[in-house]
Tab-separated table of C-alpha atoms in Angstrom:
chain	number	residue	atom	x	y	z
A	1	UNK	CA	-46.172	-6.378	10.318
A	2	UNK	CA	-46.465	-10.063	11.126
A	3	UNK	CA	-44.459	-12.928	9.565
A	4	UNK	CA	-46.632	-14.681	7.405
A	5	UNK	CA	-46.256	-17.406	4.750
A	6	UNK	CA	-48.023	-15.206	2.235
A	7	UNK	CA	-45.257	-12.474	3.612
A	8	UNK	CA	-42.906	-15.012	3.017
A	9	UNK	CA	-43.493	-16.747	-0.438
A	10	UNK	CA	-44.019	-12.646	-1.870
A	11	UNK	CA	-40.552	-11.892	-0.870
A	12	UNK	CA	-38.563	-14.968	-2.149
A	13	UNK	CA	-37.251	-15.354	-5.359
A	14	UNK	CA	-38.557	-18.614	-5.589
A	15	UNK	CA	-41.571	-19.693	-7.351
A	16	UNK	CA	-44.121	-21.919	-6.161
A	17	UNK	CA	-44.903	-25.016	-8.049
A	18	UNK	CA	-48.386	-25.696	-9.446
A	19	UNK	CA	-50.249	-27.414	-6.927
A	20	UNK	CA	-47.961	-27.148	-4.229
A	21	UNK	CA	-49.205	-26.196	-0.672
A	22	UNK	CA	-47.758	-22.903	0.637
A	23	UNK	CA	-46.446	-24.194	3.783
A	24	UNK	CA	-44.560	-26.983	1.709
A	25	UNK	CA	-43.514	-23.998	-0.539
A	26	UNK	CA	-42.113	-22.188	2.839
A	27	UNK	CA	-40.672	-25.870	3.921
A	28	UNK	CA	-38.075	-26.087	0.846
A	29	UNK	CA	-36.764	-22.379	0.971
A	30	UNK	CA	-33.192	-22.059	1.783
A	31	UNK	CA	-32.763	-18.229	1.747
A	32	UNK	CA	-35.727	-16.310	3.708
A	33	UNK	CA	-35.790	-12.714	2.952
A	34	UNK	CA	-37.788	-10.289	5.260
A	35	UNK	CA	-35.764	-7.005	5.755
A	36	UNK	CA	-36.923	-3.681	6.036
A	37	UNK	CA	-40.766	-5.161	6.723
A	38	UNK	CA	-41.296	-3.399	9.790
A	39	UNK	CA	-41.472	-6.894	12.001
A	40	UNK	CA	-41.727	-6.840	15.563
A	41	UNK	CA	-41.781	-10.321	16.357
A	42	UNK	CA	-40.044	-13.403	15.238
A	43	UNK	CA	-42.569	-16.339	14.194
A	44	UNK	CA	-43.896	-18.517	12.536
A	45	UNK	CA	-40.517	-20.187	10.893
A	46	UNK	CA	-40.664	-23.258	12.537
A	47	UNK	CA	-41.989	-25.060	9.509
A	48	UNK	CA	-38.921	-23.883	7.520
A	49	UNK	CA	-37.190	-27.341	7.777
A	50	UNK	CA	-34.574	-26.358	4.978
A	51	UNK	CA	-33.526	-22.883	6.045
A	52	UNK	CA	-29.569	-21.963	6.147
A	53	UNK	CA	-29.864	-17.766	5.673
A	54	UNK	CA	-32.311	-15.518	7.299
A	55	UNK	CA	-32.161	-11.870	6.396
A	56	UNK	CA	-34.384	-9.896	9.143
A	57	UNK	CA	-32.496	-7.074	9.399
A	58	UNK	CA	-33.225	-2.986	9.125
A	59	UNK	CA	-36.611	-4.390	10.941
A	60	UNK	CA	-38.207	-3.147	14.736
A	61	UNK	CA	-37.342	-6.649	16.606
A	62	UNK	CA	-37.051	-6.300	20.278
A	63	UNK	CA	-36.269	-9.845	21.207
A	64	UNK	CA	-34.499	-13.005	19.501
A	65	UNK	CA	-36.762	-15.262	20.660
A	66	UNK	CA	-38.910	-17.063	18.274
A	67	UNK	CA	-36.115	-18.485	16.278
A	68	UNK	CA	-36.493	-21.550	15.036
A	69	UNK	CA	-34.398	-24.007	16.883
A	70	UNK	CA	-33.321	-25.637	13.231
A	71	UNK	CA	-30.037	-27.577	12.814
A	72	UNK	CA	-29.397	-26.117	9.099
A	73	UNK	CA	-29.218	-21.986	9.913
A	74	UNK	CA	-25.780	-20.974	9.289
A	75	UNK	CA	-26.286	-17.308	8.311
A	76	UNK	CA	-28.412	-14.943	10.563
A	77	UNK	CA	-29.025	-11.111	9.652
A	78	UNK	CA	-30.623	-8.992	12.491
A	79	UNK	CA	-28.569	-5.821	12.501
A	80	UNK	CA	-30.071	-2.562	12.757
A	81	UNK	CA	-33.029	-3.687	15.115
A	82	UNK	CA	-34.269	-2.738	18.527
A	83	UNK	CA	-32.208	-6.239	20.181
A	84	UNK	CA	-31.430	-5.382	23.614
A	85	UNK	CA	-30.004	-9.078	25.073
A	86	UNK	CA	-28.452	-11.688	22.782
A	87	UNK	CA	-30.756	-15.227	23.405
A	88	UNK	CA	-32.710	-17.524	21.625
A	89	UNK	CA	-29.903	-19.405	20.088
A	90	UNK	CA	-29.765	-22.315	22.178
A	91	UNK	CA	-30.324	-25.126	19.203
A	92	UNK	CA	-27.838	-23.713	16.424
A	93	UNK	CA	-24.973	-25.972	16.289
A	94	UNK	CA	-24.462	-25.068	12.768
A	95	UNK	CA	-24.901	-21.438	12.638
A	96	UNK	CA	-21.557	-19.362	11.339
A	97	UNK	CA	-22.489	-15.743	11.015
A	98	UNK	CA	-24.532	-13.767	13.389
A	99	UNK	CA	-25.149	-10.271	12.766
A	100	UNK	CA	-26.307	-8.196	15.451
A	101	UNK	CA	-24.570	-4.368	15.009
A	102	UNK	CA	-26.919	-1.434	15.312
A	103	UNK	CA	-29.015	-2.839	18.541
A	104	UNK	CA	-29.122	-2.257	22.301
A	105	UNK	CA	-27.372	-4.905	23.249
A	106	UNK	CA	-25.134	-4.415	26.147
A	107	UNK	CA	-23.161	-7.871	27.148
A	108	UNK	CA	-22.206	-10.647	24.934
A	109	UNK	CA	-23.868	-13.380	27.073
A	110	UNK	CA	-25.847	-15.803	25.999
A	111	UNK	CA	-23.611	-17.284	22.473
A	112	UNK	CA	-23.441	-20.808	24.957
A	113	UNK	CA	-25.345	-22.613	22.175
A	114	UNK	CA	-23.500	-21.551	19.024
A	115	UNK	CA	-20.730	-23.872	19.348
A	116	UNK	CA	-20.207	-23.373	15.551
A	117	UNK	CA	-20.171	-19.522	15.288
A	118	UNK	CA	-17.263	-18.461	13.036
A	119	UNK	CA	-17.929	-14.686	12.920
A	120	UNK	CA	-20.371	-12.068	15.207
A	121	UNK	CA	-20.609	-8.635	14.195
A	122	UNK	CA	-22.071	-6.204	17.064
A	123	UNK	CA	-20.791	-3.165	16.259
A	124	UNK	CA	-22.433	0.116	16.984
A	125	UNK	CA	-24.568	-1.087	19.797
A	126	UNK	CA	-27.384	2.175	20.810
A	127	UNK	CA	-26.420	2.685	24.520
A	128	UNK	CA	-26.802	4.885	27.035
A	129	UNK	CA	-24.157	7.612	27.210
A	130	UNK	CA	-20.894	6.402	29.115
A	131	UNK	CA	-21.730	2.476	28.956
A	132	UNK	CA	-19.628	0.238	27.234
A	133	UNK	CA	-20.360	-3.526	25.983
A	134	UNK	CA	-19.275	-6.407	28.579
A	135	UNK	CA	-17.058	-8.599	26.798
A	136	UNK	CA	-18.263	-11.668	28.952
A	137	UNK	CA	-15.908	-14.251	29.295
A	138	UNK	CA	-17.745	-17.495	29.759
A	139	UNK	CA	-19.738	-16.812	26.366
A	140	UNK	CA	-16.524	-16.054	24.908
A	141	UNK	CA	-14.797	-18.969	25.504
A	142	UNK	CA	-18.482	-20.691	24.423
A	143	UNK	CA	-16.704	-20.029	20.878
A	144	UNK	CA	-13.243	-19.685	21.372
A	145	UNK	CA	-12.498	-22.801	19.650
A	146	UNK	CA	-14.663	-21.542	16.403
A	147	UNK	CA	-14.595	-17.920	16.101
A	148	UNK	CA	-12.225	-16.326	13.546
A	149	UNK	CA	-13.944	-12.805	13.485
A	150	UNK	CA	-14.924	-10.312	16.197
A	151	UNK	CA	-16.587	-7.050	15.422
A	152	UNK	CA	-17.091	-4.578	18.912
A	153	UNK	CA	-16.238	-1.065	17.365
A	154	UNK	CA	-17.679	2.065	18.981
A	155	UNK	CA	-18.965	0.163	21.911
A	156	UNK	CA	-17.070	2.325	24.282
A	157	UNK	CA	-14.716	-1.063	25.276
A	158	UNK	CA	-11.898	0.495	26.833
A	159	UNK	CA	-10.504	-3.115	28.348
A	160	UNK	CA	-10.642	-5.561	25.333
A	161	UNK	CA	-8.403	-8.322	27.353
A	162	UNK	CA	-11.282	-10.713	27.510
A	163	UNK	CA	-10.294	-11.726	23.868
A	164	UNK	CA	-7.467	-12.935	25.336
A	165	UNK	CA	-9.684	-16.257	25.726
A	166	UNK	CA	-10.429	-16.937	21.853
A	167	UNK	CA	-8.339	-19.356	20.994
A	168	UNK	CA	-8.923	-19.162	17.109
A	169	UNK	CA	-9.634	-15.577	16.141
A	170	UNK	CA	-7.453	-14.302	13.764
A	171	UNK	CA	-9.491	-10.826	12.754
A	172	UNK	CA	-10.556	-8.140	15.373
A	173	UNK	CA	-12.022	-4.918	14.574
A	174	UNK	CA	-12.281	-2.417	17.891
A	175	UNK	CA	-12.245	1.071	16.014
A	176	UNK	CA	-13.689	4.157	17.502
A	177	UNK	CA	-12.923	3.051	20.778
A	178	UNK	CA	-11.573	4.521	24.763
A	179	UNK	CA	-8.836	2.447	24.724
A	180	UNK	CA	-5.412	3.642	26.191
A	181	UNK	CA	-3.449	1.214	27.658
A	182	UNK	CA	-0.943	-0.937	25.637
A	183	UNK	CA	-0.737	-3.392	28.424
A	184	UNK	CA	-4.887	-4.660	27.498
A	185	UNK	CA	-3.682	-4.846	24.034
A	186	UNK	CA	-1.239	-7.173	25.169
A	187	UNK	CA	-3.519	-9.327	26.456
A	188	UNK	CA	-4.904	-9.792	23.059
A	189	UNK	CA	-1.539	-11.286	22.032
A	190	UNK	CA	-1.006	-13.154	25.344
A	191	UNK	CA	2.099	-11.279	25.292
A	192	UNK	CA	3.317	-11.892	22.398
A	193	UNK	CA	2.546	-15.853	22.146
A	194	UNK	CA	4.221	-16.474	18.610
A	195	UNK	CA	1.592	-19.048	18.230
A	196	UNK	CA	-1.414	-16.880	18.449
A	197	UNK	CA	-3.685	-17.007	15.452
A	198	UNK	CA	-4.707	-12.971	15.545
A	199	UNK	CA	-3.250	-11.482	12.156
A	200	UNK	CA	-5.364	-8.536	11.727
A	201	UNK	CA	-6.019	-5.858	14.174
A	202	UNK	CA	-7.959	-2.704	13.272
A	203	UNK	CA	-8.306	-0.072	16.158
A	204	UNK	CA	-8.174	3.011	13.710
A	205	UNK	CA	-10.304	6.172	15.553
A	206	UNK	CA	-8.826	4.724	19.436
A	207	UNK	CA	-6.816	7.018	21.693
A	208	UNK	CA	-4.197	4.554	21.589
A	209	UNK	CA	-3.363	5.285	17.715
A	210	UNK	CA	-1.875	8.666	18.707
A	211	UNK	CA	1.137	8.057	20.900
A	212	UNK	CA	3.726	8.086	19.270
A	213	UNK	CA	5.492	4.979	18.068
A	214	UNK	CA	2.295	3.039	18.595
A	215	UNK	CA	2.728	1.255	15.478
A	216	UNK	CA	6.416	0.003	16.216
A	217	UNK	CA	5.092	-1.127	19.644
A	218	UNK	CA	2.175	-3.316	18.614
A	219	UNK	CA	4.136	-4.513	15.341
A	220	UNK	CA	7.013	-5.264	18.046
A	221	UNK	CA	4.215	-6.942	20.491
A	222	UNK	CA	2.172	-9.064	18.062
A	223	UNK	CA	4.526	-11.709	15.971
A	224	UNK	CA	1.484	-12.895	14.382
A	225	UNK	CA	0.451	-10.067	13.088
A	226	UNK	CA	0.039	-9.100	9.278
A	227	UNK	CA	-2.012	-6.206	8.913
A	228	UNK	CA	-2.679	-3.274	11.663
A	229	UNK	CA	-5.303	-0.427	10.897
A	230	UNK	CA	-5.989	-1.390	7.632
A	231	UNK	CA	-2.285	-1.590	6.578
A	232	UNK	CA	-0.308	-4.361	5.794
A	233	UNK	CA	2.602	-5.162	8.121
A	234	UNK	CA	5.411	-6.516	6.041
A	235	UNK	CA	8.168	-9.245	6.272
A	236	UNK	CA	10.788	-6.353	6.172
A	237	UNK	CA	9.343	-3.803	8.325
A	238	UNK	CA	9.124	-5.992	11.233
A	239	UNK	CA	12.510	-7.488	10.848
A	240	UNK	CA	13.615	-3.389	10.627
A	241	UNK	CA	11.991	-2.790	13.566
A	242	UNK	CA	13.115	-5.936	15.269
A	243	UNK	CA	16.987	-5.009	14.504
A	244	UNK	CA	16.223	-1.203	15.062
A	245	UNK	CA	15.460	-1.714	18.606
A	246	UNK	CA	17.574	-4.953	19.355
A	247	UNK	CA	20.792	-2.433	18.361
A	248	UNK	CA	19.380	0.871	21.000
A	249	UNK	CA	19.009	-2.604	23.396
A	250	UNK	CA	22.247	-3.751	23.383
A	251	UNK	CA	23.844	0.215	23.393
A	252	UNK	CA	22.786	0.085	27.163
A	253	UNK	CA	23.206	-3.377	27.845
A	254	UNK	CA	19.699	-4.244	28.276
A	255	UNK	CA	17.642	-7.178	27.073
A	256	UNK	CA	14.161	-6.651	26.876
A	257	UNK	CA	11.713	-9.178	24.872
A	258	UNK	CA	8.978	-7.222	22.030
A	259	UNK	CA	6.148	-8.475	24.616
A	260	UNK	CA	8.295	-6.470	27.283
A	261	UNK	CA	8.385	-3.541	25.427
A	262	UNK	CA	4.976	-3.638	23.703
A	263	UNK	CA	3.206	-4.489	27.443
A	264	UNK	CA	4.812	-0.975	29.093
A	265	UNK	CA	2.656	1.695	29.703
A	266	UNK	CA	2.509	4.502	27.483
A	267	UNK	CA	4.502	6.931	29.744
A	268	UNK	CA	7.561	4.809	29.516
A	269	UNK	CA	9.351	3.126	26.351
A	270	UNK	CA	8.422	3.434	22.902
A	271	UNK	CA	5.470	6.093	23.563
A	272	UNK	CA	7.271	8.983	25.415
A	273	UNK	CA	10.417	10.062	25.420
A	274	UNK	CA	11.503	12.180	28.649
A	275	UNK	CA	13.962	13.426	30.741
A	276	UNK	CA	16.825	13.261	27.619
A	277	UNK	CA	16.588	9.446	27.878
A	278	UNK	CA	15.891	7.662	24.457
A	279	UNK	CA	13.933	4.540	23.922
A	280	UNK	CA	16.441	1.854	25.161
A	281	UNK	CA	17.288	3.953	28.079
A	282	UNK	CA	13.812	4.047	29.433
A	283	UNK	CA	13.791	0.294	29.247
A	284	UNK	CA	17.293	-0.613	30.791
A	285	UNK	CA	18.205	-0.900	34.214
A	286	UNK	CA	19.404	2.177	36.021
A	287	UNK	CA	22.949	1.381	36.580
A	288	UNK	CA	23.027	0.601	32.869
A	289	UNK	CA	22.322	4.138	32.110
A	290	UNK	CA	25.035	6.293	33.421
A	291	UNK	CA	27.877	3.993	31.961
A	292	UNK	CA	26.612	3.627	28.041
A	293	UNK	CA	29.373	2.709	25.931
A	294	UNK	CA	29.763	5.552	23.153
A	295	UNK	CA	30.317	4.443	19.886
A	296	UNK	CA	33.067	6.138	19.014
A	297	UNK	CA	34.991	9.200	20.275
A	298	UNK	CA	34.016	12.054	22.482
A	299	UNK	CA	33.552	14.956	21.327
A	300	UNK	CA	36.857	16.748	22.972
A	301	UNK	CA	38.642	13.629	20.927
A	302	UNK	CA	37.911	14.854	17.662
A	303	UNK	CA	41.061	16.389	15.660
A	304	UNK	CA	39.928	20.597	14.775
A	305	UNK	CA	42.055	22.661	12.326
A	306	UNK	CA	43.810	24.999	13.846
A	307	UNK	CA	44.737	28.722	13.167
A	308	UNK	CA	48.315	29.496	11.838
A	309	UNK	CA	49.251	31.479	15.300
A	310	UNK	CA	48.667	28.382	16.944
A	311	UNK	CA	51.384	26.421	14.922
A	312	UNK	CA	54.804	25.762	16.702
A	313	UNK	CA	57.590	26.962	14.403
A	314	UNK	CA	59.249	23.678	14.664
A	315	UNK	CA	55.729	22.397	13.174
A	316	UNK	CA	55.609	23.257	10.206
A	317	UNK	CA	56.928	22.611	7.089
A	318	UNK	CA	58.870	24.094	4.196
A	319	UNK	CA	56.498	24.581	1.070
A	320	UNK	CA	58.459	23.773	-2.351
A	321	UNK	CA	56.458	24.942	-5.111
A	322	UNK	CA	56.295	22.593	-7.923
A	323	UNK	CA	59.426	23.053	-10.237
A	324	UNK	CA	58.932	23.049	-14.096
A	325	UNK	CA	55.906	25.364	-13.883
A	326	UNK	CA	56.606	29.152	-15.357
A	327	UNK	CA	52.966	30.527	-14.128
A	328	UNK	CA	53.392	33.892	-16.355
A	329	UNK	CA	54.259	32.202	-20.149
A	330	UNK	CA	51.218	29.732	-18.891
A	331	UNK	CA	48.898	32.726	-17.977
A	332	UNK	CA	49.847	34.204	-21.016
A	333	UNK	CA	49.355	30.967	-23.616
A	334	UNK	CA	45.983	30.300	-21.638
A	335	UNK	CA	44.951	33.798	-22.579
A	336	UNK	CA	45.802	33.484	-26.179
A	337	UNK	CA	44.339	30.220	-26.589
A	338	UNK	CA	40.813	31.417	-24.713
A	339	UNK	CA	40.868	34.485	-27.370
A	340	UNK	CA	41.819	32.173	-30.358
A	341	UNK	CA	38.514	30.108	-29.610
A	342	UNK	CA	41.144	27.411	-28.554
A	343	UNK	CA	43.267	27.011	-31.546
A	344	UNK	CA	46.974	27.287	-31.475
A	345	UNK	CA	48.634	30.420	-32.587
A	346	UNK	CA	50.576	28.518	-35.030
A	347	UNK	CA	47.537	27.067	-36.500
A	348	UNK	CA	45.999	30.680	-36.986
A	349	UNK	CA	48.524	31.548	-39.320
A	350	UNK	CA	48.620	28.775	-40.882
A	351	UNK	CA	45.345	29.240	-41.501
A	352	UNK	CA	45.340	32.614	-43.059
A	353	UNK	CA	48.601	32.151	-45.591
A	354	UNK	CA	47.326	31.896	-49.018
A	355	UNK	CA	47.361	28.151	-50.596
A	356	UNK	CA	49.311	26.972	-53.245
A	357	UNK	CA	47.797	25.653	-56.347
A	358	UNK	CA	48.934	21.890	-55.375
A	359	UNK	CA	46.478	22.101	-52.229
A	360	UNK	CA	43.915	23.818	-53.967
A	361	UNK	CA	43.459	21.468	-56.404
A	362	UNK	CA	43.960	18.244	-54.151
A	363	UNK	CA	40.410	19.485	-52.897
A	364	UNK	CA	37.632	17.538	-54.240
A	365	UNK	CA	34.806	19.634	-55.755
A	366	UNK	CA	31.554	20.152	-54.379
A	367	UNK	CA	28.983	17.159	-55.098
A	368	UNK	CA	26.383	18.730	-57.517
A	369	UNK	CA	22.833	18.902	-55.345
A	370	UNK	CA	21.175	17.043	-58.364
A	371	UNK	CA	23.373	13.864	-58.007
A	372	UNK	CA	23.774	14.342	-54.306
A	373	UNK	CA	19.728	13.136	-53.817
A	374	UNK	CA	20.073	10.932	-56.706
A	375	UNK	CA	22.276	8.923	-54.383
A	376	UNK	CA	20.258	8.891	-51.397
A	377	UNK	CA	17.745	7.624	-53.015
A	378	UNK	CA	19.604	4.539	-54.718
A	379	UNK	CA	20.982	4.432	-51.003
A	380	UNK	CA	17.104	3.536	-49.909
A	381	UNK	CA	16.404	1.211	-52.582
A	382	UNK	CA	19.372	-0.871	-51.500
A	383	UNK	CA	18.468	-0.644	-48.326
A	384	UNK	CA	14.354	-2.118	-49.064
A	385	UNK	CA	16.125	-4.613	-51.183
A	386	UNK	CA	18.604	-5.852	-48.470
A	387	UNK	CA	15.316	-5.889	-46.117
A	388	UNK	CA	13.233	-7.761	-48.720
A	389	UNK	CA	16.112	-10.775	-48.539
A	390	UNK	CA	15.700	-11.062	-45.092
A	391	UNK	CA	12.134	-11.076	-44.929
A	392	UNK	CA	11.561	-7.598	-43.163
A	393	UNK	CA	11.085	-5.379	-46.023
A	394	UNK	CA	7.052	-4.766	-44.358
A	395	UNK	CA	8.498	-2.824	-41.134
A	396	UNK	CA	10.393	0.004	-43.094
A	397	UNK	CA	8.614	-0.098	-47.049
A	398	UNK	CA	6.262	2.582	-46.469
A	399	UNK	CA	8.444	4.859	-44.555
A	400	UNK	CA	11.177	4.054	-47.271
A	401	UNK	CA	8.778	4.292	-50.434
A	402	UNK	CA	7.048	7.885	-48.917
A	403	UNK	CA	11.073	9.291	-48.336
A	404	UNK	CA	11.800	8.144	-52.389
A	405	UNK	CA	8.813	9.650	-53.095
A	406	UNK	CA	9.972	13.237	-51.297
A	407	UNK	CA	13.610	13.167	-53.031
A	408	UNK	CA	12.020	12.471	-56.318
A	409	UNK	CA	9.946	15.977	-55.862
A	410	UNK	CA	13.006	17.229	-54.642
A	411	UNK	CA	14.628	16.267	-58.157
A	412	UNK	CA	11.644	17.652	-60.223
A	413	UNK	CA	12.258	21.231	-58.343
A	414	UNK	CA	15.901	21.176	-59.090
A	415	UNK	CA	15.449	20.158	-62.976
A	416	UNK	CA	12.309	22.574	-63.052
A	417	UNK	CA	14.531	25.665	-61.579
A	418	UNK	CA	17.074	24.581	-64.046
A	419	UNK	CA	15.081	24.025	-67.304
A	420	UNK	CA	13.925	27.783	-66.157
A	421	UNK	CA	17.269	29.179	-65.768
A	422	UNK	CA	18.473	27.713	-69.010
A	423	UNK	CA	15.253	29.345	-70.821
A	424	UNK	CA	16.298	32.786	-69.003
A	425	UNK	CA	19.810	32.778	-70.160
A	426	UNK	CA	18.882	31.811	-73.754
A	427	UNK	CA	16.377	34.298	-74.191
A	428	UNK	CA	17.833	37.926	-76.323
A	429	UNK	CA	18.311	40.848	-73.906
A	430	UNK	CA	15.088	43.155	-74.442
């Protein structure tokens, strides 16, 4: 399908204006919007004086030329199309986002004219089996002094030290690729420049992400850093990790900088431990090693119990047991005590001489059920009153109304099972 202004003026979601020419309808548009139109060709735009975004993408374009050379394109979509070389963008000072992923691109030449570009997504590029995209470096630093955001994942990049040009970026995503080699990481930090911009760093899916400590070693290498993989890298984890390792340092007398240890090769320092060195000793010199100042005593230092046979008379001690204690009377009171549920044997018997009239009747009689709930409930209505004074009474008056309401029942049962017991014993024997 060709480009058209009929094509053109169908897909926006602008309306023409009565008597208004097409191709001064196609001149005003701002947003052009021909994905997924099966175009092979790019043409026919240069009339669109206002354009800023251009959405071609998802289409069957071969080449970027034909692009308007317009000073107001900011945004260009062309992912997913049959791209092989990056070109055509010789006259886009302005333009901010190009989107090229899903081609065949296979260098990143030709971005001289986009002096402007802020981000460039070209992931995914359709390759021939064992070729990788060519970071070139004189494009590169085209836009190092505008680019913020690099896309490159599963290009097969197994080197990305050519970033090490950008001056600005501060987001790079390189997942799903060959990349093994901490010391090309490195690079991307200028190892471990605290005044690199780079704060986000995804290689999730890379070789690299499996050896161990590979976290603590880029953390360790990249001081600008704030998020790795997808994961935020805190304030407190790096000062951990910074402490951790300056402490295993100074145990072997070794001072090694985070770019020292995060630009070593993954056989030696924080990937692999071998030979029954640890971290710091991989790192330190040699002589350092075999005189490491232990922390505290050796083992063959350390005070053991020993066995009685090995106890010189003259050693020990004569035990005095406690004096006071008579262990038989107290085994025999604990034993009466445990079967006395823990009272006193005096107290038992106390308990079972009979009582004398004095005690009984210093014992106040039972409270009679009927006045008992009688009381509770002039209890509540004191209670709702001393609420209503202090202007509260709306937080407890139904609960306290619907419990007066219960012990009133409770006082209709009582007179009702007394009015009936009263009847019974009034009534003649049959």
């Amino acid at each position: 399908m060709k480009i058209t202004y009929e094509l053109i003026q169908k897909n926006s979601s602008q309306r023409i204006r009565r008597g208004e020419a097409l191709e001064d309808f196609v001149k005003r548009l701002s947003h052009i919007r021909l994905d997924g139109k099966k175009i092979a060709l790019i043409e026919n735009l240069d009339v669109c004086e206002a354009l800023q975004v251009l959405y071609l993408y998802d289409n069957n374009i071969a080449s970027m030329q034909g692009i308007p050379n317009l000073g107001t394109l900011t945004h260009l979509y062309l992912q997913n199309n049959q791209i092989s070389e990056i070109s055509g963008l010789d006259s886009l000072p302005r333009l901010q986002k190009l989107f090229l992923s899903d081609n065949r691109i296979s260098s990143l030449a030709g971005l001289e004219g986009c002096t402007g570009l802020e981000e460039l997504h070209v992931a995914k590029q359709k390759m021939a089996k064992g070729a990788s995209l060519v970071l070139d470096r004189s494009s590169l630093a085209a836009v190092s002094n505008t680019l913020t955001f690099l896309d490159v994942s599963s290009n097969g990049i197994s080197d990305p030290s050519p970033l090490e040009v950008l001056e600005t970026i501060e987001r790079v995503h390189i997942r799903e690729s060959p990349i093994e080699d901490f010391g090309v990481v490195a690079a991307m930090f200028r190892g471990g420049d605290p005044s690199r911009s780079l704060w986000q760093l995804d290689m999730r899916g890379c070789p690299i992400t499996r050896v161990r400590r590979y976290r603590d070693r880029v953390i360790l290498g990249g001081p600008s850093l704030g998020e790795l993989d997808n994961k935020d890298v805190s304030p407190t984890e790096r000062k951990f990790l910074e402490n951790f390792y300056a402490r295993r340092q100074r145990a072997v007398g070794a001072v090694a900088q985070p770019s020292q240890v995060f630009g070593a090769p993954p056989s030696a320092g924080l990937g692999l431990e071998a030979a029954g060195q640890n971290i710091a000793e991989q790192l330190a010199p040699e002589e350092a090693i075999g005189g490491v100042p232990r922390m505290g005593p050796g083992i063959d230092q350390i005070a053991r119990k020993r066995r009685v046979d090995d106890i010189e008379p003259a050693e020990r001690e004569d035990v005095v047991p406690a004096p006071g204690v008579d262990r038989q009377a107290e085994a025999t009171r604990l034993a009466a005590h445990m079967q006395l549920s823990g009272l006193d044997p005096e107290e038992v018997e106390a308990s079972l001489k009979p009582k004398s009239r004095e005690s009984a009747a210093a014992q106040p009689e039972p409270q009679d059920e009927f006045q008992r709930i009688v009381g509770e409930i002039e209890e509540r209505k004191q209670f709702l009153e001393d609420m209503r004074a202090l202007g509260k009474a709306g937080e407890h008056e139904a609960l306290i109304k619907a419990q007066i309401s219960d012990k009133v029942r409770e006082l209709e049962q009582i007179d009702r099972s007394r009015t009936e017991q009263a009847v019974s014993d009034l009534a003649p024997p049959a």
